[in-house]
Short mmCIF file of N, CA, C and O in Angstrom, two decimals:
data_model
loop_
_atom_site.label_atom_id
_atom_site.label_comp_id
_atom_site.label_asym_id
_atom_site.label_seq_id
_atom_site.Cartn_x
_atom_site.Cartn_y
_atom_site.Cartn_z
N MET A 1219 210.82 200.22 261.36
CA MET A 1219 212.32 199.73 261.99
C MET A 1219 213.09 201.18 262.49
O MET A 1219 213.24 201.92 261.25
N ASN A 1220 213.62 200.98 263.73
CA ASN A 1220 214.20 202.10 264.15
C ASN A 1220 215.63 201.82 263.29
O ASN A 1220 216.30 200.91 263.31
N SER A 1221 216.18 203.41 262.94
CA SER A 1221 217.83 203.00 262.08
C SER A 1221 218.38 204.49 262.96
O SER A 1221 217.93 205.22 262.92
N LEU A 1222 219.55 204.08 263.49
CA LEU A 1222 220.54 205.01 263.81
C LEU A 1222 221.96 204.76 263.29
O LEU A 1222 222.16 203.82 263.15
N ASN A 1223 222.52 205.77 263.02
CA ASN A 1223 224.22 205.88 262.91
C ASN A 1223 225.04 206.00 264.13
O ASN A 1223 224.76 206.46 265.10
N GLY A 1224 226.04 205.21 264.22
CA GLY A 1224 226.91 205.12 265.39
C GLY A 1224 228.23 204.67 264.96
O GLY A 1224 228.49 204.89 263.36
N HIS A 1225 229.27 204.27 266.00
CA HIS A 1225 230.48 204.05 265.31
C HIS A 1225 230.92 203.00 266.31
O HIS A 1225 230.38 202.90 267.62
N ILE A 1226 231.87 202.01 265.90
CA ILE A 1226 232.20 201.07 267.22
C ILE A 1226 233.13 201.55 267.93
O ILE A 1226 234.27 201.94 267.61
N THR A 1227 233.01 201.50 269.20
CA THR A 1227 233.69 201.95 270.15
C THR A 1227 234.42 200.68 271.05
O THR A 1227 235.51 201.18 271.57
N HIS A 1228 234.14 199.67 271.01
CA HIS A 1228 234.90 198.44 271.70
C HIS A 1228 234.25 197.15 271.06
O HIS A 1228 232.90 197.43 271.01
N ILE A 1229 234.85 196.49 271.15
CA ILE A 1229 234.30 194.99 270.84
C ILE A 1229 234.92 193.85 271.63
O ILE A 1229 236.23 193.64 272.19
N LYS A 1230 234.17 193.05 272.32
CA LYS A 1230 234.82 191.82 273.41
C LYS A 1230 234.35 190.60 272.77
O LYS A 1230 233.16 190.53 272.24
N VAL A 1231 235.38 189.76 272.66
CA VAL A 1231 235.17 188.84 271.71
C VAL A 1231 235.15 187.34 272.72
O VAL A 1231 235.95 187.31 273.69
N ASN A 1232 234.12 186.27 272.51
CA ASN A 1232 234.52 185.00 273.15
C ASN A 1232 233.93 183.72 272.13
O ASN A 1232 232.44 183.88 271.91
N GLY A 1233 234.79 183.43 271.81
CA GLY A 1233 234.49 182.18 270.66
C GLY A 1233 234.21 182.69 269.26
O GLY A 1233 234.74 183.38 268.79
N SER A 1234 232.72 182.27 268.93
CA SER A 1234 232.34 182.92 267.74
C SER A 1234 231.18 184.15 267.70
O SER A 1234 230.70 184.60 267.07
N LEU A 1235 231.24 184.78 269.26
CA LEU A 1235 230.16 185.83 269.45
C LEU A 1235 231.19 186.92 269.98
O LEU A 1235 232.57 186.93 270.41
N SER A 1236 230.78 187.95 269.72
CA SER A 1236 231.19 189.55 269.81
C SER A 1236 230.26 190.41 270.54
O SER A 1236 228.72 190.42 270.04
N LEU A 1237 230.33 191.06 271.52
CA LEU A 1237 229.39 192.18 272.33
C LEU A 1237 230.24 193.29 271.91
O LEU A 1237 231.33 193.61 272.33
N VAL A 1238 229.37 194.08 270.96
CA VAL A 1238 229.91 195.19 270.28
C VAL A 1238 229.11 196.47 270.85
O VAL A 1238 228.12 196.64 270.82
N THR A 1239 229.92 197.38 271.47
CA THR A 1239 229.33 198.74 271.78
C THR A 1239 229.46 199.71 270.61
O THR A 1239 230.69 199.75 270.08
N ILE A 1240 228.41 200.41 270.86
CA ILE A 1240 228.50 201.48 269.33
C ILE A 1240 228.06 202.94 270.41
O ILE A 1240 227.24 202.88 271.10
N GLY A 1241 229.04 204.11 269.94
CA GLY A 1241 228.82 205.18 270.43
C GLY A 1241 227.38 205.93 269.15
O GLY A 1241 227.68 205.85 267.71
N LEU A 1242 226.68 206.28 269.86
CA LEU A 1242 225.52 207.27 268.97
C LEU A 1242 225.45 208.68 269.67
O LEU A 1242 224.87 208.55 270.65
N GLY A 1243 225.54 209.17 268.83
CA GLY A 1243 225.53 210.91 269.41
C GLY A 1243 226.54 210.99 270.36
O GLY A 1243 227.44 210.60 270.48
N LYS A 1244 226.01 212.08 271.20
CA LYS A 1244 226.99 212.71 272.10
C LYS A 1244 227.30 211.98 273.18
O LYS A 1244 228.06 211.54 274.10
N ASN A 1245 226.10 211.50 273.84
CA ASN A 1245 225.82 210.73 275.32
C ASN A 1245 225.37 209.36 275.10
O ASN A 1245 224.99 208.96 276.19
N ALA A 1246 225.32 208.87 274.03
CA ALA A 1246 224.25 207.76 274.10
C ALA A 1246 225.55 206.41 273.45
O ALA A 1246 226.11 206.71 272.53
N THR A 1247 225.22 205.38 274.13
CA THR A 1247 225.58 203.96 273.52
C THR A 1247 224.93 203.22 273.62
O THR A 1247 223.80 203.10 274.26
N ILE A 1248 225.14 201.90 272.74
CA ILE A 1248 224.13 200.80 272.78
C ILE A 1248 225.17 199.47 272.27
O ILE A 1248 226.19 199.72 271.82
N GLN A 1249 224.80 198.40 272.73
CA GLN A 1249 225.35 197.41 272.87
C GLN A 1249 224.67 196.45 272.06
O GLN A 1249 223.53 195.97 272.05
N SER A 1250 225.45 195.39 271.32
CA SER A 1250 224.76 194.18 270.60
C SER A 1250 225.84 192.99 270.56
O SER A 1250 226.91 192.97 270.43
N ILE A 1251 224.61 191.95 270.44
CA ILE A 1251 225.39 190.69 270.42
C ILE A 1251 225.27 190.15 269.18
O ILE A 1251 224.11 189.88 268.71
N VAL A 1252 226.73 190.05 268.54
CA VAL A 1252 226.41 189.41 267.00
C VAL A 1252 227.45 187.98 266.91
O VAL A 1252 228.22 187.63 267.63
N ILE A 1253 226.74 187.24 266.02
CA ILE A 1253 227.35 185.69 265.78
C ILE A 1253 228.32 186.19 264.45
O ILE A 1253 228.64 185.55 263.67
N GLU A 1254 229.54 187.19 265.13
CA GLU A 1254 230.90 187.30 263.99
C GLU A 1254 231.64 187.41 264.99
O GLU A 1254 231.49 188.28 266.29
N THR A 1255 232.91 187.90 264.48
CA THR A 1255 233.98 188.11 265.02
C THR A 1255 234.94 189.13 264.12
O THR A 1255 234.48 189.10 263.02
N PRO A 1256 235.91 190.06 264.78
CA PRO A 1256 236.81 190.56 263.84
C PRO A 1256 237.27 189.83 262.66
O PRO A 1256 237.78 190.55 261.90
N LYS A 1257 237.59 188.67 263.12
CA LYS A 1257 238.32 187.77 262.18
C LYS A 1257 237.29 187.13 261.15
O LYS A 1257 237.52 187.16 259.66
N THR A 1258 236.17 187.06 261.26
CA THR A 1258 235.18 186.60 260.48
C THR A 1258 234.42 187.86 259.65
O THR A 1258 233.62 187.80 258.64
N ALA A 1259 234.39 189.22 260.31
CA ALA A 1259 233.37 190.38 259.47
C ALA A 1259 234.38 191.47 259.65
O ALA A 1259 234.94 192.01 260.74
N PRO A 1260 234.90 191.89 258.82
CA PRO A 1260 235.66 193.21 258.32
C PRO A 1260 235.06 194.35 258.89
O PRO A 1260 236.02 195.35 259.43
N TYR A 1261 233.90 194.54 259.06
CA TYR A 1261 233.20 195.82 259.58
C TYR A 1261 233.44 195.70 261.06
O TYR A 1261 233.33 196.91 261.64
N LEU A 1262 233.78 194.81 261.54
CA LEU A 1262 233.71 194.78 263.28
C LEU A 1262 235.27 195.44 263.60
O LEU A 1262 236.18 194.34 264.32
N GLN A 1263 235.41 196.67 263.80
CA GLN A 1263 236.81 197.24 264.00
C GLN A 1263 236.31 198.40 264.75
O GLN A 1263 235.06 199.39 264.39
N THR A 1264 237.31 198.51 265.66
CA THR A 1264 237.06 199.99 266.56
C THR A 1264 237.44 201.12 265.66
O THR A 1264 238.08 201.35 264.74
N GLY A 1265 236.03 201.96 265.74
CA GLY A 1265 236.14 203.20 264.97
C GLY A 1265 235.17 202.92 263.91
O GLY A 1265 235.46 204.19 263.01
N LYS A 1266 235.27 202.03 263.11
CA LYS A 1266 234.16 201.88 262.21
C LYS A 1266 232.87 202.46 262.23
O LYS A 1266 232.13 201.97 263.39
N PRO A 1267 232.33 202.85 261.21
CA PRO A 1267 230.93 203.41 261.22
C PRO A 1267 229.93 202.48 260.89
O PRO A 1267 230.33 201.42 260.05
N VAL A 1268 229.05 202.41 261.81
CA VAL A 1268 227.75 201.11 261.51
C VAL A 1268 226.61 201.96 261.58
O VAL A 1268 226.17 202.70 262.45
N LYS A 1269 225.62 200.95 260.96
CA LYS A 1269 224.08 201.41 261.22
C LYS A 1269 223.58 200.34 262.53
O LYS A 1269 224.11 199.19 262.36
N VAL A 1270 222.60 200.84 263.00
CA VAL A 1270 221.92 199.88 264.41
C VAL A 1270 220.52 200.03 264.05
O VAL A 1270 220.01 201.44 263.52
N PHE A 1271 220.10 198.65 264.04
CA PHE A 1271 218.66 198.82 263.83
C PHE A 1271 217.98 197.67 264.81
O PHE A 1271 218.86 196.99 265.32
N PHE A 1272 216.80 198.40 264.99
CA PHE A 1272 216.01 197.43 265.91
C PHE A 1272 214.34 197.83 265.92
O PHE A 1272 214.22 198.94 265.22
N LYS A 1273 213.71 196.64 265.62
CA LYS A 1273 212.30 196.67 265.68
C LYS A 1273 211.39 197.79 266.67
O LYS A 1273 211.85 197.69 267.89
N GLU A 1274 210.52 198.64 266.29
CA GLU A 1274 209.59 199.73 267.44
C GLU A 1274 209.16 198.47 268.13
O GLU A 1274 208.86 199.22 269.31
N THR A 1275 208.75 197.49 267.82
CA THR A 1275 208.14 196.49 269.08
C THR A 1275 209.00 196.03 270.05
O THR A 1275 208.67 195.48 270.90
N GLU A 1276 210.41 196.19 269.89
CA GLU A 1276 211.35 195.88 270.70
C GLU A 1276 211.68 196.77 271.73
O GLU A 1276 212.65 196.90 272.49
N VAL A 1277 211.33 198.12 271.68
CA VAL A 1277 211.59 199.62 272.43
C VAL A 1277 210.94 199.33 273.82
O VAL A 1277 209.55 199.17 273.58
N ILE A 1278 211.42 198.93 274.64
CA ILE A 1278 210.62 199.50 275.86
C ILE A 1278 210.87 200.74 276.82
O ILE A 1278 211.77 201.36 276.37
N ILE A 1279 209.90 201.04 277.44
CA ILE A 1279 209.92 202.21 277.71
C ILE A 1279 209.63 202.62 279.31
O ILE A 1279 208.81 201.81 279.78
N GLY A 1280 210.54 203.40 279.71
CA GLY A 1280 210.48 203.57 281.54
C GLY A 1280 210.53 204.99 281.71
O GLY A 1280 211.15 205.81 281.07
N ASN A 1281 210.11 205.36 282.68
CA ASN A 1281 209.80 206.75 283.08
C ASN A 1281 210.68 207.26 283.84
O ASN A 1281 210.36 208.50 284.75
N ASN A 1282 211.63 206.34 284.75
CA ASN A 1282 212.43 206.92 285.39
C ASN A 1282 213.88 205.81 285.58
O ASN A 1282 214.04 205.04 284.84
N GLU A 1283 215.13 206.40 286.08
CA GLU A 1283 216.17 205.74 285.74
C GLU A 1283 216.46 204.38 286.82
O GLU A 1283 217.14 203.23 286.41
N ASN A 1284 215.34 204.44 287.75
CA ASN A 1284 215.79 203.51 288.62
C ASN A 1284 215.23 202.09 288.23
O ASN A 1284 214.37 201.53 289.44
N HIS A 1285 215.39 201.34 287.29
CA HIS A 1285 214.77 200.14 286.97
C HIS A 1285 215.83 198.92 287.30
O HIS A 1285 217.19 198.78 286.72
N ALA A 1286 215.32 198.07 288.10
CA ALA A 1286 216.30 197.13 288.85
C ALA A 1286 215.97 195.98 287.54
O ALA A 1286 215.30 194.78 288.00
N ILE A 1287 216.54 196.02 286.52
CA ILE A 1287 216.33 195.12 285.48
C ILE A 1287 217.65 194.95 284.74
O ILE A 1287 218.66 195.63 284.79
N THR A 1288 217.81 194.07 283.89
CA THR A 1288 218.98 193.77 283.39
C THR A 1288 219.70 194.20 281.96
O THR A 1288 220.36 193.91 281.61
N LEU A 1289 218.38 195.03 281.54
CA LEU A 1289 218.57 195.75 280.20
C LEU A 1289 219.45 196.69 280.62
O LEU A 1289 219.34 197.74 281.20
N GLN A 1290 220.61 196.61 279.81
CA GLN A 1290 221.71 197.67 279.72
C GLN A 1290 221.66 198.94 278.53
O GLN A 1290 221.97 200.06 278.72
N ASN A 1291 220.85 198.69 277.57
CA ASN A 1291 220.93 199.44 276.41
C ASN A 1291 219.55 200.62 276.72
O ASN A 1291 218.39 200.25 276.28
N ARG A 1292 219.91 201.33 277.32
CA ARG A 1292 219.22 202.70 278.08
C ARG A 1292 219.58 204.03 277.24
O ARG A 1292 220.58 204.56 277.33
N ILE A 1293 218.43 204.44 276.56
CA ILE A 1293 218.68 206.04 275.85
C ILE A 1293 217.46 207.02 276.15
O ILE A 1293 216.55 206.31 276.33
N LEU A 1294 217.84 207.99 276.98
CA LEU A 1294 217.26 208.91 277.44
C LEU A 1294 216.44 209.99 276.18
O LEU A 1294 217.66 210.53 275.55
N GLY A 1295 215.44 210.15 276.38
CA GLY A 1295 214.90 210.72 275.62
C GLY A 1295 213.41 211.36 275.81
O GLY A 1295 213.49 211.75 276.98
N THR A 1296 213.35 212.41 275.09
CA THR A 1296 212.03 213.23 275.29
C THR A 1296 210.94 212.51 274.32
O THR A 1296 211.22 212.46 273.17
N ILE A 1297 209.61 212.34 275.04
CA ILE A 1297 208.37 212.07 274.08
C ILE A 1297 207.81 213.13 273.18
O ILE A 1297 207.67 214.51 273.74
N LYS A 1298 208.13 213.11 272.08
CA LYS A 1298 207.59 214.08 270.85
C LYS A 1298 206.11 214.20 270.62
O LYS A 1298 205.57 214.93 270.14
N GLU A 1299 205.86 212.69 270.35
CA GLU A 1299 204.21 212.47 269.92
C GLU A 1299 203.90 211.25 270.37
O GLU A 1299 204.60 210.16 270.47
N ILE A 1300 202.55 210.89 270.72
CA ILE A 1300 202.19 209.77 271.10
C ILE A 1300 200.68 209.74 270.00
O ILE A 1300 200.09 210.53 270.13
N GLU A 1301 200.86 208.44 269.46
CA GLU A 1301 199.58 208.36 268.70
C GLU A 1301 199.12 207.04 269.30
O GLU A 1301 199.16 205.83 269.12
N LYS A 1302 197.56 207.21 270.13
CA LYS A 1302 196.98 206.12 270.98
C LYS A 1302 196.10 205.56 269.92
O LYS A 1302 195.16 205.81 269.29
N GLY A 1303 196.04 204.21 269.97
CA GLY A 1303 195.11 203.42 269.26
C GLY A 1303 194.43 202.70 270.37
O GLY A 1303 194.45 202.64 271.60
N THR A 1304 193.62 201.88 269.80
CA THR A 1304 192.34 200.88 270.94
C THR A 1304 193.47 200.25 271.68
O THR A 1304 193.57 199.96 273.04
N LEU A 1305 194.29 199.52 270.74
CA LEU A 1305 195.21 198.35 271.59
C LEU A 1305 196.91 198.62 271.96
O LEU A 1305 197.45 198.70 272.90
N LEU A 1306 197.29 199.23 270.76
CA LEU A 1306 198.57 199.80 270.65
C LEU A 1306 198.87 201.26 270.69
O LEU A 1306 197.94 202.05 269.84
N SER A 1307 200.03 201.78 271.03
CA SER A 1307 200.57 203.15 270.84
C SER A 1307 201.44 203.41 270.12
O SER A 1307 202.40 202.41 270.67
N LYS A 1308 201.73 204.19 269.60
CA LYS A 1308 202.72 204.57 268.96
C LYS A 1308 203.73 205.80 269.25
O LYS A 1308 203.06 206.86 269.77
N VAL A 1309 204.84 205.74 270.05
CA VAL A 1309 205.40 206.59 270.82
C VAL A 1309 206.83 207.09 270.12
O VAL A 1309 207.69 206.25 270.12
N SER A 1310 206.51 208.39 269.83
CA SER A 1310 207.96 209.08 269.23
C SER A 1310 208.92 209.64 269.94
O SER A 1310 208.17 210.32 271.13
N ILE A 1311 210.14 209.59 270.03
CA ILE A 1311 211.34 209.70 271.09
C ILE A 1311 212.02 210.53 270.72
O ILE A 1311 212.78 210.08 269.41
N ASP A 1312 212.66 211.87 270.87
CA ASP A 1312 213.77 212.67 270.37
C ASP A 1312 215.01 212.11 271.27
O ASP A 1312 214.56 212.34 272.68
N SER A 1313 216.02 211.49 270.90
CA SER A 1313 217.17 211.60 271.78
C SER A 1313 218.43 212.30 271.40
O SER A 1313 218.77 212.34 270.11
N ASP A 1314 219.51 211.94 272.05
CA ASP A 1314 220.71 212.10 271.59
C ASP A 1314 221.51 211.20 270.38
O ASP A 1314 221.97 211.82 269.52
N ALA A 1315 220.77 210.30 270.30
CA ALA A 1315 221.26 209.03 269.62
C ALA A 1315 220.44 209.52 268.03
O ALA A 1315 220.73 208.78 267.32
N GLY A 1316 219.09 210.20 268.05
CA GLY A 1316 218.34 210.13 267.08
C GLY A 1316 217.00 210.10 267.51
O GLY A 1316 216.50 210.25 268.63
N LYS A 1317 216.03 209.95 266.49
CA LYS A 1317 214.42 209.53 266.25
C LYS A 1317 214.19 208.00 266.78
O LYS A 1317 215.00 207.32 266.10
N LEU A 1318 213.62 207.96 267.94
CA LEU A 1318 213.35 206.58 268.25
C LEU A 1318 211.59 206.14 268.33
O LEU A 1318 211.12 207.28 268.86
N ILE A 1319 211.35 205.01 267.97
CA ILE A 1319 209.88 204.93 267.74
C ILE A 1319 209.70 203.96 268.93
O ILE A 1319 210.52 202.68 268.75
N SER A 1320 208.65 203.76 269.48
CA SER A 1320 208.40 202.54 270.50
C SER A 1320 206.83 202.18 270.02
O SER A 1320 205.99 203.06 269.93
N VAL A 1321 206.53 201.06 269.95
CA VAL A 1321 205.00 200.50 269.67
C VAL A 1321 204.84 199.81 271.00
O VAL A 1321 205.56 198.65 271.27
N ILE A 1322 203.96 200.30 271.98
CA ILE A 1322 203.56 199.72 273.06
C ILE A 1322 202.13 199.53 273.41
O ILE A 1322 201.38 200.19 272.60
N SER A 1323 201.78 198.50 274.04
CA SER A 1323 200.45 198.44 274.45
C SER A 1323 199.42 200.08 274.96
O SER A 1323 200.29 200.34 275.72
N THR A 1324 198.66 200.27 274.75
CA THR A 1324 197.94 201.52 274.80
C THR A 1324 197.68 201.40 276.68
O THR A 1324 197.82 202.51 277.08
N ASP A 1325 197.43 200.19 277.07
CA ASP A 1325 197.32 199.83 278.51
C ASP A 1325 198.72 200.52 279.22
O ASP A 1325 198.59 200.81 280.22
N SER A 1326 199.61 200.07 278.84
CA SER A 1326 200.92 200.57 279.30
C SER A 1326 201.18 202.26 279.43
O SER A 1326 201.89 202.35 280.12
N CYS A 1327 200.72 202.60 278.25
CA CYS A 1327 201.02 204.05 277.88
C CYS A 1327 200.39 204.89 278.94
O CYS A 1327 200.51 205.66 279.30
N GLU A 1328 198.89 204.48 279.15
CA GLU A 1328 197.99 204.87 280.20
C GLU A 1328 198.38 204.71 281.55
O GLU A 1328 198.61 205.51 282.44
N TYR A 1329 199.10 203.47 281.67
CA TYR A 1329 199.65 203.11 283.15
C TYR A 1329 200.73 203.98 283.37
O TYR A 1329 200.87 204.23 284.91
N LEU A 1330 201.46 204.25 282.90
CA LEU A 1330 202.81 205.13 283.11
C LEU A 1330 202.53 206.72 282.92
O LEU A 1330 203.03 207.40 283.36
N ASN A 1331 201.29 206.91 282.21
CA ASN A 1331 200.46 208.35 282.22
C ASN A 1331 201.70 208.90 281.53
O ASN A 1331 202.37 210.13 281.52
N LEU A 1332 202.34 208.38 280.01
CA LEU A 1332 202.86 209.03 279.43
C LEU A 1332 202.18 209.98 278.48
O LEU A 1332 201.14 210.01 278.10
N LYS A 1333 203.22 211.48 278.35
CA LYS A 1333 202.47 212.45 277.81
C LYS A 1333 203.62 213.14 276.70
O LYS A 1333 204.96 212.97 277.34
N LYS A 1334 203.58 213.90 276.01
CA LYS A 1334 204.28 214.64 274.99
C LYS A 1334 205.33 215.62 276.37
O LYS A 1334 204.54 216.22 277.14
N GLY A 1335 206.29 215.54 275.94
CA GLY A 1335 207.42 216.28 276.49
C GLY A 1335 207.96 215.42 277.86
O GLY A 1335 208.79 215.90 278.77
N ASP A 1336 207.37 214.50 278.21
CA ASP A 1336 208.08 213.32 279.17
C ASP A 1336 209.27 212.96 279.00
O ASP A 1336 209.52 212.51 277.89
N MET A 1337 210.45 212.86 279.91
CA MET A 1337 211.43 212.53 279.95
C MET A 1337 211.54 211.06 280.02
O MET A 1337 210.81 210.49 281.16
N VAL A 1338 211.99 210.00 279.34
CA VAL A 1338 211.70 208.62 279.41
C VAL A 1338 212.85 207.70 278.69
O VAL A 1338 213.96 208.36 278.15
N PHE A 1339 213.16 206.65 279.25
CA PHE A 1339 214.27 205.67 278.83
C PHE A 1339 213.60 204.65 277.88
O PHE A 1339 212.79 204.10 277.97
N ALA A 1340 214.46 204.74 276.76
CA ALA A 1340 213.92 203.88 275.44
C ALA A 1340 214.88 202.54 275.64
O ALA A 1340 216.48 202.80 275.79
N MET A 1341 214.37 201.35 276.17
CA MET A 1341 215.44 200.47 276.38
C MET A 1341 215.36 198.99 275.33
O MET A 1341 213.97 198.92 274.86
N VAL A 1342 216.68 198.69 274.87
CA VAL A 1342 216.38 197.44 273.85
C VAL A 1342 217.18 196.56 274.39
O VAL A 1342 218.30 196.88 274.54
N LYS A 1343 216.64 194.95 274.29
CA LYS A 1343 217.45 193.91 274.75
C LYS A 1343 218.97 193.85 273.46
O LYS A 1343 218.65 194.04 272.57
N LEU A 1344 220.18 193.70 274.01
CA LEU A 1344 221.15 193.50 273.11
C LEU A 1344 221.35 192.76 272.05
O LEU A 1344 221.52 192.60 270.88
N ASN A 1345 220.25 191.40 271.91
CA ASN A 1345 220.08 190.39 271.31
C ASN A 1345 219.24 190.79 270.37
O ASN A 1345 218.83 190.25 269.03
N GLU A 1346 218.41 192.30 270.28
CA GLU A 1346 217.54 192.62 269.32
C GLU A 1346 218.20 193.37 268.50
O GLU A 1346 217.36 194.05 267.81
N ILE A 1347 219.42 193.91 268.72
CA ILE A 1347 219.78 194.54 267.78
C ILE A 1347 220.85 194.18 266.68
O ILE A 1347 221.62 193.13 267.01
N MET A 1348 220.48 194.94 265.70
CA MET A 1348 220.98 194.55 264.25
C MET A 1348 222.10 195.73 263.92
O MET A 1348 222.04 196.46 263.93
N LEU A 1349 223.39 194.79 263.19
CA LEU A 1349 224.23 196.03 262.91
C LEU A 1349 224.56 195.57 261.34
O LEU A 1349 224.41 194.89 260.90
N SER A 1350 224.69 196.85 260.68
CA SER A 1350 225.30 196.92 259.32
C SER A 1350 226.22 198.00 259.09
O SER A 1350 226.51 198.74 259.52
N GLU A 1351 226.99 197.56 257.96
CA GLU A 1351 227.91 198.78 257.39
C GLU A 1351 227.12 199.87 256.74
O GLU A 1351 226.54 199.83 256.56
#
């Protein structure tokens, strides 16, 4: 499980849902959609520290910025290590937000020609992000 420390920078509420923007490190932000509001969850306040969690299997890797997709959670980082298996590969990424791990297919790793030192974007859907105090 990826675990990052951040602080809430913005909250947009609609009904019982909140779109929460979290600042991570110097230049990284991430968004999460939660089924709570500032009225129902006291930790949902601008400026409050939060922990951000997401599974390694939910991290998508791209090797350039021009992805015409709807994923807005994009964290720039550098590949520090790749452990290739027959079917799956574990990719370790250093970023301003912290260390990230992605588990992707080895075929995808080879298709993108990923290697140590490459700059990549780690991307996660906002509904896959969990928050905790």
